[in-house]
mmCIF file with all atom_site columns, C-alpha atoms and ligand atoms in Angstrom:
data_model
loop_
_atom_site.group_PDB
_atom_site.id
_atom_site.type_symbol
_atom_site.label_atom_id
_atom_site.label_alt_id
_atom_site.label_comp_id
_atom_site.label_asym_id
_atom_site.label_entity_id
_atom_site.label_seq_id
_atom_site.pdbx_PDB_ins_code
_atom_site.Cartn_x
_atom_site.Cartn_y
_atom_site.Cartn_z
_atom_site.occupancy
_atom_site.B_iso_or_equiv
_atom_site.pdbx_formal_charge
_atom_site.auth_seq_id
_atom_site.auth_comp_id
_atom_site.auth_asym_id
_atom_site.auth_atom_id
_atom_site.pdbx_PDB_model_num
ATOM   1   C CA . MET A 1 1   ? 0.518   16.323 -70.564 1.00 0.00 ? 1   MET A CA 1
ATOM   2   C CA . LEU A 1 2   ? 2.157   19.050 -68.540 1.00 0.00 ? 2   LEU A CA 1
ATOM   3   C CA . LYS A 1 3   ? 5.109   18.074 -66.386 1.00 0.00 ? 3   LYS A CA 1
ATOM   4   C CA . ILE A 1 4   ? 6.635   20.326 -63.740 1.00 0.00 ? 4   ILE A CA 1
ATOM   5   C CA . GLY A 1 5   ? 10.052  19.611 -62.268 1.00 0.00 ? 5   GLY A CA 1
ATOM   6   C CA . VAL A 1 6   ? 10.715  20.376 -58.619 1.00 0.00 ? 6   VAL A CA 1
ATOM   7   C CA . LEU A 1 7   ? 14.325  20.952 -57.593 1.00 0.00 ? 7   LEU A CA 1
ATOM   8   C CA . ALA A 1 8   ? 14.810  18.294 -54.913 1.00 0.00 ? 8   ALA A CA 1
ATOM   9   C CA . LEU A 1 9   ? 18.267  18.909 -53.451 1.00 0.00 ? 9   LEU A CA 1
ATOM   10  C CA . GLN A 1 10  ? 17.050  20.228 -50.083 1.00 0.00 ? 10  GLN A CA 1
ATOM   11  C CA . GLY A 1 11  ? 14.008  21.990 -48.643 1.00 0.00 ? 11  GLY A CA 1
ATOM   12  C CA . ASP A 1 12  ? 10.263  21.526 -48.985 1.00 0.00 ? 12  ASP A CA 1
ATOM   13  C CA . PHE A 1 13  ? 10.102  19.974 -52.433 1.00 0.00 ? 13  PHE A CA 1
ATOM   14  C CA . ARG A 1 14  ? 7.612   17.302 -51.337 1.00 0.00 ? 14  ARG A CA 1
ATOM   15  C CA . GLU A 1 15  ? 5.071   19.943 -50.337 1.00 0.00 ? 15  GLU A CA 1
ATOM   16  C CA . HIS A 1 16  ? 5.474   21.575 -53.745 1.00 0.00 ? 16  HIS A CA 1
ATOM   17  C CA . ARG A 1 17  ? 4.914   18.261 -55.522 1.00 0.00 ? 17  ARG A CA 1
ATOM   18  C CA . GLU A 1 18  ? 1.806   17.566 -53.474 1.00 0.00 ? 18  GLU A CA 1
ATOM   19  C CA . ALA A 1 19  ? 0.408   21.037 -54.119 1.00 0.00 ? 19  ALA A CA 1
ATOM   20  C CA . MET A 1 20  ? 0.826   20.595 -57.890 1.00 0.00 ? 20  MET A CA 1
ATOM   21  C CA . GLU A 1 21  ? -0.519  17.072 -57.871 1.00 0.00 ? 21  GLU A CA 1
ATOM   22  C CA . ARG A 1 22  ? -3.666  18.324 -56.129 1.00 0.00 ? 22  ARG A CA 1
ATOM   23  C CA . LEU A 1 23  ? -4.226  20.169 -59.427 1.00 0.00 ? 23  LEU A CA 1
ATOM   24  C CA . GLN A 1 24  ? -3.690  16.909 -61.364 1.00 0.00 ? 24  GLN A CA 1
ATOM   25  C CA . VAL A 1 25  ? -0.377  18.204 -62.715 1.00 0.00 ? 25  VAL A CA 1
ATOM   26  C CA . SER A 1 26  ? 2.380   15.626 -62.852 1.00 0.00 ? 26  SER A CA 1
ATOM   27  C CA . THR A 1 27  ? 5.697   16.466 -61.240 1.00 0.00 ? 27  THR A CA 1
ATOM   28  C CA . SER A 1 28  ? 9.146   14.958 -61.027 1.00 0.00 ? 28  SER A CA 1
ATOM   29  C CA . GLU A 1 29  ? 12.159  15.533 -58.813 1.00 0.00 ? 29  GLU A CA 1
ATOM   30  C CA . VAL A 1 30  ? 15.223  17.246 -60.255 1.00 0.00 ? 30  VAL A CA 1
ATOM   31  C CA . ARG A 1 31  ? 18.518  16.180 -58.684 1.00 0.00 ? 31  ARG A CA 1
ATOM   32  C CA . LEU A 1 32  ? 20.882  15.831 -61.637 1.00 0.00 ? 32  LEU A CA 1
ATOM   33  C CA . PRO A 1 33  ? 21.128  17.478 -65.073 1.00 0.00 ? 33  PRO A CA 1
ATOM   34  C CA . PRO A 1 34  ? 19.397  14.606 -66.980 1.00 0.00 ? 34  PRO A CA 1
ATOM   35  C CA . ASP A 1 35  ? 16.301  15.149 -64.795 1.00 0.00 ? 35  ASP A CA 1
ATOM   36  C CA . LEU A 1 36  ? 15.710  18.441 -66.634 1.00 0.00 ? 36  LEU A CA 1
ATOM   37  C CA . GLY A 1 37  ? 14.636  16.674 -69.843 1.00 0.00 ? 37  GLY A CA 1
ATOM   38  C CA . GLY A 1 38  ? 10.970  16.848 -70.855 1.00 0.00 ? 38  GLY A CA 1
ATOM   39  C CA . LEU A 1 39  ? 9.901   19.456 -68.323 1.00 0.00 ? 39  LEU A CA 1
ATOM   40  C CA . ASP A 1 40  ? 7.561   22.385 -68.978 1.00 0.00 ? 40  ASP A CA 1
ATOM   41  C CA . GLY A 1 41  ? 8.635   24.398 -65.939 1.00 0.00 ? 41  GLY A CA 1
ATOM   42  C CA . LEU A 1 42  ? 10.655  24.209 -62.750 1.00 0.00 ? 42  LEU A CA 1
ATOM   43  C CA . ILE A 1 43  ? 9.878   24.983 -59.118 1.00 0.00 ? 43  ILE A CA 1
ATOM   44  C CA . ILE A 1 44  ? 12.734  25.946 -56.800 1.00 0.00 ? 44  ILE A CA 1
ATOM   45  C CA . PRO A 1 45  ? 11.519  25.269 -53.247 1.00 0.00 ? 45  PRO A CA 1
ATOM   46  C CA . GLY A 1 46  ? 12.164  26.919 -49.929 1.00 0.00 ? 46  GLY A CA 1
ATOM   47  C CA . GLY A 1 47  ? 14.907  25.605 -47.703 1.00 0.00 ? 47  GLY A CA 1
ATOM   48  C CA . GLU A 1 48  ? 18.355  26.921 -46.932 1.00 0.00 ? 48  GLU A CA 1
ATOM   49  C CA . SER A 1 49  ? 19.655  28.834 -49.930 1.00 0.00 ? 49  SER A CA 1
ATOM   50  C CA . THR A 1 50  ? 23.346  28.489 -49.045 1.00 0.00 ? 50  THR A CA 1
ATOM   51  C CA . THR A 1 51  ? 22.953  24.694 -48.855 1.00 0.00 ? 51  THR A CA 1
ATOM   52  C CA . ILE A 1 52  ? 20.988  24.542 -52.087 1.00 0.00 ? 52  ILE A CA 1
ATOM   53  C CA . VAL A 1 53  ? 23.647  26.599 -53.921 1.00 0.00 ? 53  VAL A CA 1
ATOM   54  C CA . ARG A 1 54  ? 26.355  24.247 -52.701 1.00 0.00 ? 54  ARG A CA 1
ATOM   55  C CA . LEU A 1 55  ? 24.337  21.246 -53.916 1.00 0.00 ? 55  LEU A CA 1
ATOM   56  C CA . LEU A 1 56  ? 23.575  22.948 -57.234 1.00 0.00 ? 56  LEU A CA 1
ATOM   57  C CA . ARG A 1 57  ? 27.318  23.197 -57.800 1.00 0.00 ? 57  ARG A CA 1
ATOM   58  C CA . SER A 1 58  ? 28.166  19.632 -56.770 1.00 0.00 ? 58  SER A CA 1
ATOM   59  C CA . SER A 1 59  ? 25.274  18.135 -58.790 1.00 0.00 ? 59  SER A CA 1
ATOM   60  C CA . GLY A 1 60  ? 26.281  19.966 -61.970 1.00 0.00 ? 60  GLY A CA 1
ATOM   61  C CA . LEU A 1 61  ? 22.863  21.679 -62.109 1.00 0.00 ? 61  LEU A CA 1
ATOM   62  C CA . LEU A 1 62  ? 24.051  25.249 -61.604 1.00 0.00 ? 62  LEU A CA 1
ATOM   63  C CA . GLU A 1 63  ? 25.178  25.973 -65.171 1.00 0.00 ? 63  GLU A CA 1
ATOM   64  C CA . PRO A 1 64  ? 22.247  24.224 -66.934 1.00 0.00 ? 64  PRO A CA 1
ATOM   65  C CA . LEU A 1 65  ? 19.784  26.105 -64.715 1.00 0.00 ? 65  LEU A CA 1
ATOM   66  C CA . ARG A 1 66  ? 21.511  29.435 -65.339 1.00 0.00 ? 66  ARG A CA 1
ATOM   67  C CA . THR A 1 67  ? 21.264  28.780 -69.076 1.00 0.00 ? 67  THR A CA 1
ATOM   68  C CA . LEU A 1 68  ? 17.601  27.730 -68.910 1.00 0.00 ? 68  LEU A CA 1
ATOM   69  C CA . ALA A 1 69  ? 16.659  30.801 -66.865 1.00 0.00 ? 69  ALA A CA 1
ATOM   70  C CA . ARG A 1 70  ? 18.435  33.080 -69.351 1.00 0.00 ? 70  ARG A CA 1
ATOM   71  C CA . GLU A 1 71  ? 16.623  31.381 -72.245 1.00 0.00 ? 71  GLU A CA 1
ATOM   72  C CA . GLY A 1 72  ? 13.201  32.051 -70.714 1.00 0.00 ? 72  GLY A CA 1
ATOM   73  C CA . PHE A 1 73  ? 12.395  28.622 -69.294 1.00 0.00 ? 73  PHE A CA 1
ATOM   74  C CA . PRO A 1 74  ? 9.524   29.053 -66.769 1.00 0.00 ? 74  PRO A CA 1
ATOM   75  C CA . MET A 1 75  ? 10.731  28.964 -63.165 1.00 0.00 ? 75  MET A CA 1
ATOM   76  C CA . TRP A 1 76  ? 9.064   29.713 -59.866 1.00 0.00 ? 76  TRP A CA 1
ATOM   77  C CA . GLY A 1 77  ? 11.163  30.199 -56.730 1.00 0.00 ? 77  GLY A CA 1
ATOM   78  C CA . THR A 1 78  ? 9.650   30.285 -53.231 1.00 0.00 ? 78  THR A CA 1
ATOM   79  C CA . CYS A 1 79  ? 11.601  31.792 -50.338 1.00 0.00 ? 79  CYS A CA 1
ATOM   80  C CA . ALA A 1 80  ? 15.102  30.258 -50.696 1.00 0.00 ? 80  ALA A CA 1
ATOM   81  C CA . GLY A 1 81  ? 14.085  29.720 -54.345 1.00 0.00 ? 81  GLY A CA 1
ATOM   82  C CA . MET A 1 82  ? 13.546  33.456 -54.708 1.00 0.00 ? 82  MET A CA 1
ATOM   83  C CA . ILE A 1 83  ? 17.049  34.039 -53.300 1.00 0.00 ? 83  ILE A CA 1
ATOM   84  C CA . LEU A 1 84  ? 18.445  31.627 -55.907 1.00 0.00 ? 84  LEU A CA 1
ATOM   85  C CA . LEU A 1 85  ? 16.724  33.466 -58.758 1.00 0.00 ? 85  LEU A CA 1
ATOM   86  C CA . ALA A 1 86  ? 17.858  36.968 -57.745 1.00 0.00 ? 86  ALA A CA 1
ATOM   87  C CA . LYS A 1 87  ? 20.569  38.912 -59.530 1.00 0.00 ? 87  LYS A CA 1
ATOM   88  C CA . ARG A 1 88  ? 21.580  40.805 -56.386 1.00 0.00 ? 88  ARG A CA 1
ATOM   89  C CA . LEU A 1 89  ? 21.791  39.617 -52.761 1.00 0.00 ? 89  LEU A CA 1
ATOM   90  C CA . ASP A 1 90  ? 22.783  41.120 -49.433 1.00 0.00 ? 90  ASP A CA 1
ATOM   91  C CA . GLU A 1 91  ? 26.295  40.315 -48.142 1.00 0.00 ? 91  GLU A CA 1
ATOM   92  C CA . THR A 1 92  ? 25.178  36.979 -46.617 1.00 0.00 ? 92  THR A CA 1
ATOM   93  C CA . GLY A 1 93  ? 23.862  35.519 -49.864 1.00 0.00 ? 93  GLY A CA 1
ATOM   94  C CA . ILE A 1 94  ? 25.722  33.392 -52.400 1.00 0.00 ? 94  ILE A CA 1
ATOM   95  C CA . PRO A 1 95  ? 24.777  34.295 -55.993 1.00 0.00 ? 95  PRO A CA 1
ATOM   96  C CA . ALA A 1 96  ? 23.239  31.365 -57.878 1.00 0.00 ? 96  ALA A CA 1
ATOM   97  C CA . LEU A 1 97  ? 21.119  31.738 -61.041 1.00 0.00 ? 97  LEU A CA 1
ATOM   98  C CA . GLU A 1 98  ? 21.361  35.563 -61.141 1.00 0.00 ? 98  GLU A CA 1
ATOM   99  C CA . ALA A 1 99  ? 18.355  35.570 -63.469 1.00 0.00 ? 99  ALA A CA 1
ATOM   100 C CA . MET A 1 100 ? 15.797  37.970 -62.058 1.00 0.00 ? 100 MET A CA 1
ATOM   101 C CA . ASP A 1 101 ? 16.394  41.705 -61.867 1.00 0.00 ? 101 ASP A CA 1
ATOM   102 C CA . ILE A 1 102 ? 15.676  42.006 -58.142 1.00 0.00 ? 102 ILE A CA 1
ATOM   103 C CA . SER A 1 103 ? 17.764  42.735 -55.026 1.00 0.00 ? 103 SER A CA 1
ATOM   104 C CA . VAL A 1 104 ? 16.938  40.365 -52.194 1.00 0.00 ? 104 VAL A CA 1
ATOM   105 C CA . ARG A 1 105 ? 17.729  40.521 -48.492 1.00 0.00 ? 105 ARG A CA 1
ATOM   106 C CA . ARG A 1 106 ? 17.825  37.161 -46.726 1.00 0.00 ? 106 ARG A CA 1
ATOM   107 C CA . ASN A 1 107 ? 16.264  36.566 -43.294 1.00 0.00 ? 107 ASN A CA 1
ATOM   108 C CA . ALA A 1 108 ? 14.839  40.057 -43.523 1.00 0.00 ? 108 ALA A CA 1
ATOM   109 C CA . PHE A 1 109 ? 12.566  39.777 -40.484 1.00 0.00 ? 109 PHE A CA 1
ATOM   110 C CA . GLY A 1 110 ? 15.251  38.831 -37.965 1.00 0.00 ? 110 GLY A CA 1
ATOM   111 C CA . ARG A 1 111 ? 15.051  36.267 -35.204 1.00 0.00 ? 111 ARG A CA 1
ATOM   112 C CA . GLN A 1 112 ? 12.210  37.840 -33.240 1.00 0.00 ? 112 GLN A CA 1
ATOM   113 C CA . VAL A 1 113 ? 9.708   37.397 -36.037 1.00 0.00 ? 113 VAL A CA 1
ATOM   114 C CA . ASP A 1 114 ? 11.272  34.425 -37.718 1.00 0.00 ? 114 ASP A CA 1
ATOM   115 C CA . SER A 1 115 ? 7.939   33.219 -39.057 1.00 0.00 ? 115 SER A CA 1
ATOM   116 C CA . PHE A 1 116 ? 4.545   34.797 -39.478 1.00 0.00 ? 116 PHE A CA 1
ATOM   117 C CA . GLU A 1 117 ? 1.396   34.634 -41.556 1.00 0.00 ? 117 GLU A CA 1
ATOM   118 C CA . ALA A 1 118 ? -0.324  37.500 -43.318 1.00 0.00 ? 118 ALA A CA 1
ATOM   119 C CA . ASP A 1 119 ? -3.331  38.021 -45.551 1.00 0.00 ? 119 ASP A CA 1
ATOM   120 C CA . LEU A 1 120 ? -1.984  39.696 -48.656 1.00 0.00 ? 120 LEU A CA 1
ATOM   121 C CA . SER A 1 121 ? -3.837  41.533 -51.341 1.00 0.00 ? 121 SER A CA 1
ATOM   122 C CA . ILE A 1 122 ? -2.602  40.042 -54.621 1.00 0.00 ? 122 ILE A CA 1
ATOM   123 C CA . PRO A 1 123 ? -4.580  41.695 -57.443 1.00 0.00 ? 123 PRO A CA 1
ATOM   124 C CA . ALA A 1 124 ? -3.301  39.178 -60.028 1.00 0.00 ? 124 ALA A CA 1
ATOM   125 C CA . LEU A 1 125 ? -5.069  36.412 -58.048 1.00 0.00 ? 125 LEU A CA 1
ATOM   126 C CA . GLY A 1 126 ? -8.398  38.218 -57.673 1.00 0.00 ? 126 GLY A CA 1
ATOM   127 C CA . ASP A 1 127 ? -10.118 40.090 -54.863 1.00 0.00 ? 127 ASP A CA 1
ATOM   128 C CA . VAL A 1 128 ? -9.889  37.499 -52.088 1.00 0.00 ? 128 VAL A CA 1
ATOM   129 C CA . PRO A 1 129 ? -6.744  38.048 -49.946 1.00 0.00 ? 129 PRO A CA 1
ATOM   130 C CA . PHE A 1 130 ? -4.116  35.302 -50.034 1.00 0.00 ? 130 PHE A CA 1
ATOM   131 C CA . HIS A 1 131 ? -3.135  33.765 -46.703 1.00 0.00 ? 131 HIS A CA 1
ATOM   132 C CA . ALA A 1 132 ? 0.660   33.738 -46.928 1.00 0.00 ? 132 ALA A CA 1
ATOM   133 C CA . VAL A 1 133 ? 3.085   31.793 -44.711 1.00 0.00 ? 133 VAL A CA 1
ATOM   134 C CA . PHE A 1 134 ? 6.505   33.407 -44.210 1.00 0.00 ? 134 PHE A CA 1
ATOM   135 C CA . ILE A 1 135 ? 9.345   31.322 -42.719 1.00 0.00 ? 135 ILE A CA 1
ATOM   136 C CA . ARG A 1 136 ? 12.682  33.089 -42.163 1.00 0.00 ? 136 ARG A CA 1
ATOM   137 C CA . ALA A 1 137 ? 11.711  34.916 -45.282 1.00 0.00 ? 137 ALA A CA 1
ATOM   138 C CA . PRO A 1 138 ? 13.651  37.188 -47.585 1.00 0.00 ? 138 PRO A CA 1
ATOM   139 C CA . VAL A 1 139 ? 12.265  40.425 -48.994 1.00 0.00 ? 139 VAL A CA 1
ATOM   140 C CA . ILE A 1 140 ? 12.749  42.217 -52.266 1.00 0.00 ? 140 ILE A CA 1
ATOM   141 C CA . GLU A 1 141 ? 14.540  45.509 -51.745 1.00 0.00 ? 141 GLU A CA 1
ATOM   142 C CA . ASP A 1 142 ? 14.800  46.793 -55.262 1.00 0.00 ? 142 ASP A CA 1
ATOM   143 C CA . ILE A 1 143 ? 13.399  45.828 -58.670 1.00 0.00 ? 143 ILE A CA 1
ATOM   144 C CA . GLY A 1 144 ? 14.492  46.464 -62.242 1.00 0.00 ? 144 GLY A CA 1
ATOM   145 C CA . PRO A 1 145 ? 12.223  48.082 -64.859 1.00 0.00 ? 145 PRO A CA 1
ATOM   146 C CA . ALA A 1 146 ? 11.026  44.790 -66.396 1.00 0.00 ? 146 ALA A CA 1
ATOM   147 C CA . VAL A 1 147 ? 9.847   43.354 -63.065 1.00 0.00 ? 147 VAL A CA 1
ATOM   148 C CA . ASP A 1 148 ? 6.226   43.479 -61.892 1.00 0.00 ? 148 ASP A CA 1
ATOM   149 C CA . VAL A 1 149 ? 5.574   43.426 -58.157 1.00 0.00 ? 149 VAL A CA 1
ATOM   150 C CA . LEU A 1 150 ? 2.612   41.089 -57.510 1.00 0.00 ? 150 LEU A CA 1
ATOM   151 C CA . ALA A 1 151 ? 2.307   41.439 -53.734 1.00 0.00 ? 151 ALA A CA 1
ATOM   152 C CA . ARG A 1 152 ? 3.454   43.737 -50.960 1.00 0.00 ? 152 ARG A CA 1
ATOM   153 C CA . LEU A 1 153 ? 3.315   43.667 -47.176 1.00 0.00 ? 153 LEU A CA 1
ATOM   154 C CA . PRO A 1 154 ? 1.152   46.399 -45.632 1.00 0.00 ? 154 PRO A CA 1
ATOM   155 C CA . ASP A 1 155 ? 4.289   48.579 -45.237 1.00 0.00 ? 155 ASP A CA 1
ATOM   156 C CA . GLY A 1 156 ? 4.898   48.375 -48.997 1.00 0.00 ? 156 GLY A CA 1
ATOM   157 C CA . THR A 1 157 ? 7.735   45.823 -48.987 1.00 0.00 ? 157 THR A CA 1
ATOM   158 C CA . PRO A 1 158 ? 7.527   43.679 -52.152 1.00 0.00 ? 158 PRO A CA 1
ATOM   159 C CA . VAL A 1 159 ? 7.170   39.943 -51.428 1.00 0.00 ? 159 VAL A CA 1
ATOM   160 C CA . ALA A 1 160 ? 6.166   38.521 -54.816 1.00 0.00 ? 160 ALA A CA 1
ATOM   161 C CA . ALA A 1 161 ? 7.302   39.485 -58.291 1.00 0.00 ? 161 ALA A CA 1
ATOM   162 C CA . ARG A 1 162 ? 7.365   38.361 -61.869 1.00 0.00 ? 162 ARG A CA 1
ATOM   163 C CA . GLU A 1 163 ? 9.766   39.067 -64.703 1.00 0.00 ? 163 GLU A CA 1
ATOM   164 C CA . GLY A 1 164 ? 8.739   37.391 -67.949 1.00 0.00 ? 164 GLY A CA 1
ATOM   165 C CA . ARG A 1 165 ? 8.633   33.661 -67.250 1.00 0.00 ? 165 ARG A CA 1
ATOM   166 C CA . LEU A 1 166 ? 10.270  33.949 -63.829 1.00 0.00 ? 166 LEU A CA 1
ATOM   167 C CA . LEU A 1 167 ? 8.089   34.092 -60.728 1.00 0.00 ? 167 LEU A CA 1
ATOM   168 C CA . ALA A 1 168 ? 9.304   34.666 -57.162 1.00 0.00 ? 168 ALA A CA 1
ATOM   169 C CA . THR A 1 169 ? 7.444   34.557 -53.852 1.00 0.00 ? 169 THR A CA 1
ATOM   170 C CA . ALA A 1 170 ? 9.065   35.300 -50.472 1.00 0.00 ? 170 ALA A CA 1
ATOM   171 C CA . PHE A 1 171 ? 6.335   33.201 -48.821 1.00 0.00 ? 171 PHE A CA 1
ATOM   172 C CA . HIS A 1 172 ? 5.295   29.545 -49.173 1.00 0.00 ? 172 HIS A CA 1
ATOM   173 C CA . PRO A 1 173 ? 2.100   29.019 -51.224 1.00 0.00 ? 173 PRO A CA 1
ATOM   174 C CA . GLU A 1 174 ? 2.774   25.264 -51.168 1.00 0.00 ? 174 GLU A CA 1
ATOM   175 C CA . LEU A 1 175 ? 1.932   25.334 -47.437 1.00 0.00 ? 175 LEU A CA 1
ATOM   176 C CA . SER A 1 176 ? -1.551  26.827 -47.933 1.00 0.00 ? 176 SER A CA 1
ATOM   177 C CA . ASP A 1 177 ? -4.672  25.062 -49.176 1.00 0.00 ? 177 ASP A CA 1
ATOM   178 C CA . ASP A 1 178 ? -5.157  27.875 -51.654 1.00 0.00 ? 178 ASP A CA 1
ATOM   179 C CA . SER A 1 179 ? -3.910  26.853 -55.123 1.00 0.00 ? 179 SER A CA 1
ATOM   180 C CA . ARG A 1 180 ? -4.086  30.273 -56.739 1.00 0.00 ? 180 ARG A CA 1
ATOM   181 C CA . VAL A 1 181 ? -0.340  30.861 -56.957 1.00 0.00 ? 181 VAL A CA 1
ATOM   182 C CA . GLN A 1 182 ? 0.150   27.386 -58.490 1.00 0.00 ? 182 GLN A CA 1
ATOM   183 C CA . ARG A 1 183 ? -2.602  28.237 -60.998 1.00 0.00 ? 183 ARG A CA 1
ATOM   184 C CA . TYR A 1 184 ? -1.030  31.611 -61.712 1.00 0.00 ? 184 TYR A CA 1
ATOM   185 C CA . PHE A 1 185 ? 2.310   29.915 -62.453 1.00 0.00 ? 185 PHE A CA 1
ATOM   186 C CA . LEU A 1 186 ? 0.666   27.322 -64.710 1.00 0.00 ? 186 LEU A CA 1
ATOM   187 C CA . GLU A 1 187 ? -1.824  29.550 -66.486 1.00 0.00 ? 187 GLU A CA 1
ATOM   188 C CA . GLU A 1 188 ? -0.169  32.963 -66.663 1.00 0.00 ? 188 GLU A CA 1
ATOM   189 C CA . VAL A 1 189 ? 3.553   32.140 -66.613 1.00 0.00 ? 189 VAL A CA 1
ATOM   190 C CA . LEU A 1 190 ? 3.486   28.874 -68.583 1.00 0.00 ? 190 LEU A CA 1
ATOM   191 C CA . GLY A 1 191 ? 0.405   29.714 -70.621 1.00 0.00 ? 191 GLY A CA 1
ATOM   192 C CA . TRP A 1 192 ? -1.339  26.401 -69.784 1.00 0.00 ? 192 TRP A CA 1
ATOM   193 C CA . ARG A 1 193 ? -5.108  26.281 -70.158 1.00 0.00 ? 193 ARG A CA 1
HETATM 194 N N1 . LIG B 2 .   ? 16.247  31.774 -44.658 1.00 0.00 ? 201 LIG B N1 1
HETATM 195 C C1 . LIG B 2 .   ? 16.408  30.874 -45.761 1.00 0.00 ? 201 LIG B C1 1
HETATM 196 C C2 . LIG B 2 .   ? 17.597  31.276 -46.645 1.00 0.00 ? 201 LIG B C2 1
HETATM 197 O O1 . LIG B 2 .   ? 18.078  32.336 -46.512 1.00 0.00 ? 201 LIG B O1 1
HETATM 198 C C3 . LIG B 2 .   ? 15.148  30.813 -46.611 1.00 0.00 ? 201 LIG B C3 1
HETATM 199 C C4 . LIG B 2 .   ? 14.012  30.299 -45.774 1.00 0.00 ? 201 LIG B C4 1
HETATM 200 C C5 . LIG B 2 .   ? 12.983  29.509 -46.525 1.00 0.00 ? 201 LIG B C5 1
HETATM 201 O O2 . LIG B 2 .   ? 13.181  29.112 -47.671 1.00 0.00 ? 201 LIG B O2 1
HETATM 202 N N2 . LIG B 2 .   ? 11.884  29.236 -45.865 1.00 0.00 ? 201 LIG B N2 1
HETATM 203 O O3 . LIG B 2 .   ? 18.018  30.514 -47.443 1.00 0.00 ? 201 LIG B O3 1
#
């Protein structure tokens, strides 16, 4: 049976677990290196990326996760999780896994529009728009040649991308009732049927 780990150092890991368990997928919390055993994929939740990086270092998870990401282990980062996956960050970001060939700008919408919701066209999920929740969200500013952009804001800014077995969303699918991004991660990225 499939088992998905959810990095549980800080942030909205409980919401991610609940969203997966609604699909009858079992999950477990990852806090220390031994927790990585027996997993089929890892979710890196939203939260505060600078705090999560600090905790990744003190827990000893940073190096094992960097190695797993390099070896093609399936990972999905939402919001702060996307920041942790990125190879390049703006001057406020602290590099973490440096796995995905994207440049990311933190808190890209400023204080005035801290949080917002938008219906996004995401062709990989079908024709029905996806109702996306953005909370102090980052954006993708630049992508490498091996990266596919999965979703853009109406002005063209990329907010979801995939590179091999790495998936990144600037928004929070775990806060919507719609399970299509979870299914995409399980079916397309992990190859689970
Ligand atoms: N603004 C946060 C950061 O830069 C990310 C916000 C989120 O994960 N919802 O780490």
